[in-house]
Amino acid sequence: MAHIPHVASFFLFLTKLSLGQREVTVQKGPLFRAAGYPISIGCNVTGHQGPAEQHFQWSVYLPKAPTQEVQIVSTKDATFSYAVYAQRVRSRGIYVERVRGNSVFLHISELQPKDSGEYECHTPNTDERYYGNYSAKTRLIVIPDTLSATMSPQTLCKEEGESLELTCEASKATAQHTHLSVTWYLMQDGERNQTTKIISLSKDFMLTPGPSYTERFAAGDVQLSKLGVATFRLSIGRLQPSDQGQLFCEATEWIQDPDETWTLITRKRTAQTALRIQPTVRDFQVNISAESTFTTGKSLELVCLVVGSGRDPQLQGVWFFNGNEMARMDAGGVLDLKGDYRQRASQGQLQVSKLTPKAFSLKIFSAGPEDEGAYRCAVAEMARAQMGSWQVLQSKQSPDSHVHLRKPAARNVVLSTKNQQQAVWEGEALTLLCKADGAESPLSVEWWHLPQGQKQPELMAGMQQDGTVQLGASYKELNNQGSTRLEKMDWATFQLEISSTSTTDSGMYECRVSEGTRNQARGRSWTQKLAITVKSLGKESSLWVKLMSRQPKVELAKTFGLSCIVEADYANLRVPLTVTWQFQPARSQVFHPLVRITHNGTIEWGDFLSQFQKKTKVLQSSFHSQLLIHDATEEEAGVYQCKVEVYVRNSLCTSGPVRASAVSHSLMIAITLPESKLQVNSSSQVQEILINSNTNIECSILSRSTGDLQLAVIWYFSPSSTKATWLKILQIDKNNVVKYGDEFHTLRRKQKFYPEKVSQDMFQLHVLNMEDSDQGKYHCAVEEWLLSTNGTWLKLGEKKSGLTELKLRSTGSKVRVSKGYKTENATEHGEVAIHCSLESSGSSASLFSVMWYQNRENSGRKMLVHLQHDGLLEYGEEGLRSHLHSYRSSPTDFVLKLHRVEMEDAGLYWCRVTEWQLHGSPSKWVNQASDESQHMVLTVLPSEPTFPSRICSSTSLLYFLLVLPCILLILLSISLLCWYHKARKLSALSLTAQNEKALWVNLKGAGDWTTNRREEEEEDH
């Protein structure tokens, strides 16, 4: 065990290492150890590659040759040791213990003075490359053993209760700083290899008693004192027989290593002192305490008391009955029973025990006539002999104690119900009590039942004197179901319980009590009768159901409760109930089941409301059912009902029929939105801003509603140059998505206005590069939105902030547009020019842009065209490019020209002129100021009708003129085709006639030619 502190400190050191490059570590030195004692030095390697099991080689550098390595032992090479250490390695005087694959201990069993030196632990390389350190060193210094512990050997004989003092001398002469601990031990007789610690003085000067001496140390009977430098005295105040044996003291020397752990380096034991203790013997008397009479079947207890004797004596008790030994209990508590008493004890009828060190008990639980007689007890004081056996110091007997059987007397029997009621409800428990008076003795009972309408009673159950229960033939099956139970409350009271009654249990009940002894077949008996009525739940009762709620109007996302209260004639009876909760949604005529709590505790959920089960808590008790519905949504708005069904009590185990049922009235629950507590800062302010500078407008929320709410913020702008309605700049919706208004969708507008959420209650609108067109009034509108459990967003409230007016700080430049009222008349399909004039041409460094607007009835304001300061034209609609044109006719005049005026061009026209100048570095055209003209009224007159215009204005005439040429062309084509067909036919007839005439004239000539040809052929032949 000497190397255990080394192991603990070494593993503590290992925990400080980390993986990385190869690192070999050993226990930090120098280590001082005494010659003749063992040492263990740990070595560990981390960060290595290759196999998990590394090899280790131990070497030493001795003081006489500090640079020369002397090899000691290796885990890899058995021939590694030099000759000076080879013999000690072979004899296991020096060896290596592997703790893990990368950790070992070097053990030296018995240090020698020549073992001092610097010890090196080396690990052979298994890595792909050299990286880290492969060895570590620690210094060992072997010092002489200077510890001594002496005590003169002696033999002492003491009497029990006397005191004892022993001293031992323990000293050391170590040059290093060490501590000493001293421990006193007792080696009891017969236990040579096992010692008992009495008390010790630790190296930290703490007194610690042994486990067997803790109480005596606390009482001050065991002490250890240091007298001077090297003397230690053991004092035992009152000796006990258990203190007998061999006593000695042991001294241990400890040293603290550099890692701050204390390590044992030397240990010495003194010679032994033999202690013999003579137990004290004192006189005592023995008496028996018991009742002189007993009743058959009741318990009989006798107590044997010892008066006198010493403190905590070792006593043996023996019981005798009529001179014969019954039982014996020795000083060690071992019990020995004689004859049939052993069988009676195994059956639980007899018990022999030791109540206190000076009191023995004999108890017969069911005494009979055979237990009547004379009892005596004998007590002997014992002492443990040298070899461990018991020896009798003295023995005494008590006088005989005679116990007689008590004779039985006459009795009366009273039969009643437990609640003093002779009528019970169906399913209610019925408890009958049968009580006999008189002297206590064993009794038996029989229960009989005479049902209504029968003449012969039926045996229900009986209980014998020994507690054996017998059931009647018709009640055995009911007892298997736990319906009927027979119980003995005390010696004279018997109880019959029917846990769940039915109407067939009505009738006359009879209790028959009998008294007899174990040897009598039957003794005397007494009887009593009682009539019982069982009332039906369905026919003889009334059932009402009320549905209540404290909150018929419930705020959204709040919790509301519904209570179903049952009232009946049997309200005090805990009958099983089945409660069904029904729900009729708004605008529906049908009730749907929500949840059903059955009478046996099962909960069945309906599927009409999908989330109902997850957020509803059901509370059920006798005659009361409650629903707690959390996170109320619009789905739960509607009409609720509860239906109650009553069962008898045994329906919990059997599926009995419904005995009664009732339905509550309907209760309407309305779901309302919570009241919004939103408040927004409504104070107004005016900001004067330098042109081309940046500013921000704040929207501060003073208060808001609690709960799972989201905010939406909308920013509005009303230009100071127009009388237009509020324009929406942008909106941050409840999902934090930014959406710009219709007039602010351009990239330039988005770059100018952007929002920021500074905190939960502060929003800002940033306006960059302030221009004249940005002058006007701004405000925000904040909306509160609630996300319901079904995923829909509900708007709780909306508040608007105060107005913030932005003005440009004056720069000395101002545009003035002529405000004269004008009217213009234009002819339909003609042209018209609308003029807009400046009162002055302005600075030579200024450029101007003009925007033309039109306002027609039923169409609102519309921008027509924008002539920018750089001369580019931007049309409000692409279709206007061919219809109108804008240009600057002079330095102070701007013109809007409309081509082919239509009737719908009539309306109000006006212009807005803006002055631009270069500012900043690099230079940038900045809006300096702007002004609008008065509205000019344009009236469009219809043009004089011409023939073409009349044609174009008449749809039917236009169709006629288009279709008539087509019809004429078709008729002409048909006529030409007919004429052509007739001409060809006449030509063909004329040609046929000519051909016939020519054929008739030439027939004669043709015949002559044929004759002449024939004659020529004949001549040739």
Short mmCIF file of C-alpha atoms in Angstrom, two decimals, residues 360-510:
data_model
loop_
_atom_site.label_atom_id
_atom_site.label_comp_id
_atom_site.label_asym_id
_atom_site.label_seq_id
_atom_site.Cartn_x
_atom_site.Cartn_y
_atom_site.Cartn_z
CA PHE A 360 -37.05 -12.29 28.75
CA SER A 361 -40.55 -12.71 27.26
CA LEU A 362 -42.74 -15.78 26.61
CA LYS A 363 -45.89 -15.00 24.57
CA ILE A 364 -48.64 -17.46 23.54
CA PHE A 365 -50.88 -15.72 20.98
CA SER A 366 -53.89 -18.06 21.13
CA ALA A 367 -53.90 -19.69 24.54
CA GLY A 368 -56.04 -22.72 25.31
CA PRO A 369 -56.84 -24.99 28.26
CA GLU A 370 -53.60 -26.91 27.64
CA ASP A 371 -51.63 -23.76 28.53
CA GLU A 372 -53.07 -23.65 32.08
CA GLY A 373 -50.43 -24.50 34.73
CA ALA A 374 -47.23 -23.39 36.53
CA TYR A 375 -44.50 -21.38 34.74
CA ARG A 376 -40.93 -20.79 35.94
CA CYS A 377 -37.81 -19.17 34.43
CA ALA A 378 -34.11 -19.72 35.19
CA VAL A 379 -31.44 -17.08 34.41
CA ALA A 380 -27.67 -17.62 34.30
CA GLU A 381 -24.95 -14.93 34.04
CA MET A 382 -22.36 -15.97 31.45
CA ALA A 383 -18.85 -14.94 30.48
CA ARG A 384 -16.85 -15.66 27.32
CA ALA A 385 -14.04 -18.14 27.97
CA GLN A 386 -10.52 -17.93 26.46
CA MET A 387 -11.41 -20.26 23.59
CA GLY A 388 -14.63 -18.41 22.77
CA SER A 389 -17.13 -20.66 24.60
CA TRP A 390 -19.53 -19.45 27.30
CA GLN A 391 -19.03 -20.24 31.00
CA VAL A 392 -21.67 -19.88 33.76
CA LEU A 393 -20.77 -17.38 36.45
CA GLN A 394 -23.96 -17.80 38.53
CA SER A 395 -27.59 -18.98 38.00
CA LYS A 396 -30.93 -18.15 39.67
CA GLN A 397 -34.57 -19.36 39.29
CA SER A 398 -37.86 -17.56 39.76
CA PRO A 399 -40.74 -18.84 41.88
CA ASP A 400 -43.56 -20.68 40.08
CA SER A 401 -46.27 -18.53 38.55
CA HIS A 402 -49.67 -20.27 38.28
CA VAL A 403 -51.96 -19.25 35.39
CA HIS A 404 -55.66 -20.29 35.31
CA LEU A 405 -58.28 -20.39 32.51
CA ARG A 406 -61.15 -17.87 32.85
CA LYS A 407 -64.69 -19.41 32.65
CA PRO A 408 -67.17 -18.06 29.99
CA ALA A 409 -70.30 -16.03 30.96
CA ALA A 410 -73.70 -15.16 29.38
CA ARG A 411 -73.68 -12.60 26.49
CA ASN A 412 -75.87 -10.21 24.48
CA VAL A 413 -75.47 -9.57 20.70
CA VAL A 414 -76.21 -6.25 18.96
CA LEU A 415 -76.59 -6.08 15.14
CA SER A 416 -76.45 -2.67 13.40
CA THR A 417 -75.20 -0.90 10.28
CA LYS A 418 -72.01 1.16 10.36
CA ASN A 419 -73.81 4.39 9.41
CA GLN A 420 -76.87 3.58 11.52
CA GLN A 421 -79.04 3.61 8.34
CA GLN A 422 -81.13 0.61 7.30
CA ALA A 423 -81.70 1.89 3.73
CA VAL A 424 -78.91 2.23 1.16
CA TRP A 425 -78.75 3.19 -2.51
CA GLU A 426 -78.02 0.68 -5.23
CA GLY A 427 -74.24 0.41 -5.66
CA GLU A 428 -73.56 1.83 -2.19
CA ALA A 429 -71.54 -0.19 0.31
CA LEU A 430 -73.43 -1.96 3.10
CA THR A 431 -71.52 -2.57 6.34
CA LEU A 432 -73.09 -4.66 9.13
CA LEU A 433 -71.58 -4.82 12.64
CA CYS A 434 -72.29 -7.71 14.99
CA LYS A 435 -71.00 -7.06 18.56
CA ALA A 436 -71.10 -9.37 21.55
CA ASP A 437 -70.57 -8.29 25.17
CA GLY A 438 -69.35 -10.16 28.23
CA ALA A 439 -65.95 -11.56 29.18
CA GLU A 440 -63.34 -11.94 26.49
CA SER A 441 -63.15 -15.40 24.95
CA PRO A 442 -62.85 -16.99 21.48
CA LEU A 443 -65.98 -16.50 19.39
CA SER A 444 -67.19 -17.69 15.98
CA VAL A 445 -69.82 -16.03 13.77
CA GLU A 446 -72.23 -16.93 10.93
CA TRP A 447 -74.01 -14.43 8.65
CA TRP A 448 -77.40 -15.34 7.08
CA HIS A 449 -79.55 -13.50 4.53
CA LEU A 450 -83.28 -13.87 3.86
CA PRO A 451 -84.03 -12.09 0.49
CA GLN A 452 -87.40 -10.40 -0.01
CA GLY A 453 -90.01 -12.85 -1.30
CA GLN A 454 -88.19 -15.97 -0.02
CA LYS A 455 -88.91 -18.17 3.01
CA GLN A 456 -85.56 -19.90 3.54
CA PRO A 457 -82.44 -17.91 4.59
CA GLU A 458 -79.11 -18.39 2.80
CA LEU A 459 -75.75 -18.77 4.51
CA MET A 460 -73.52 -15.90 3.42
CA ALA A 461 -70.29 -16.48 5.35
CA GLY A 462 -68.87 -17.72 8.65
CA MET A 463 -65.66 -17.18 10.64
CA GLN A 464 -64.23 -19.72 13.06
CA GLN A 465 -62.42 -18.90 16.30
CA ASP A 466 -59.04 -19.22 14.56
CA GLY A 467 -60.05 -16.76 11.82
CA THR A 468 -60.88 -19.31 9.15
CA VAL A 469 -63.57 -17.96 6.78
CA GLN A 470 -66.21 -20.18 5.14
CA LEU A 471 -68.51 -18.82 2.38
CA GLY A 472 -71.99 -19.90 1.48
CA ALA A 473 -72.56 -21.63 -1.87
CA SER A 474 -74.28 -18.66 -3.54
CA TYR A 475 -71.71 -16.10 -2.31
CA LYS A 476 -68.46 -17.75 -3.40
CA GLU A 477 -68.58 -16.16 -6.87
CA LEU A 478 -69.35 -12.73 -5.40
CA ASN A 479 -66.40 -13.07 -3.05
CA ASN A 480 -64.09 -13.81 -6.02
CA GLN A 481 -65.16 -10.41 -7.41
CA GLY A 482 -64.40 -8.72 -4.09
CA SER A 483 -68.06 -7.89 -3.46
CA THR A 484 -68.42 -9.52 -0.02
CA ARG A 485 -65.84 -9.28 2.79
CA LEU A 486 -65.93 -10.67 6.35
CA GLU A 487 -63.64 -9.12 8.99
CA LYS A 488 -63.01 -9.49 12.72
CA MET A 489 -62.57 -6.02 14.24
CA ASP A 490 -61.76 -7.22 17.78
CA TRP A 491 -62.48 -10.29 19.90
CA ALA A 492 -66.24 -9.47 20.14
CA THR A 493 -66.96 -7.44 16.98
CA PHE A 494 -67.50 -8.92 13.53
CA GLN A 495 -68.07 -6.95 10.34
CA LEU A 496 -69.78 -8.00 7.10
CA GLU A 497 -69.25 -5.64 4.14
CA ILE A 498 -70.95 -5.76 0.73
CA SER A 499 -68.87 -3.28 -1.29
CA SER A 500 -71.49 -2.67 -4.01
CA THR A 501 -75.09 -3.55 -3.28
CA SER A 502 -77.83 -4.39 -5.74
CA THR A 503 -81.60 -4.44 -5.31
CA THR A 504 -81.44 -8.22 -4.69
CA ASP A 505 -79.48 -7.53 -1.47
CA SER A 506 -82.64 -6.22 0.22
CA GLY A 507 -84.06 -8.43 2.97
CA MET A 508 -83.44 -9.68 6.50
CA TYR A 509 -79.87 -10.19 7.77
CA GLU A 510 -79.06 -12.44 10.74
#
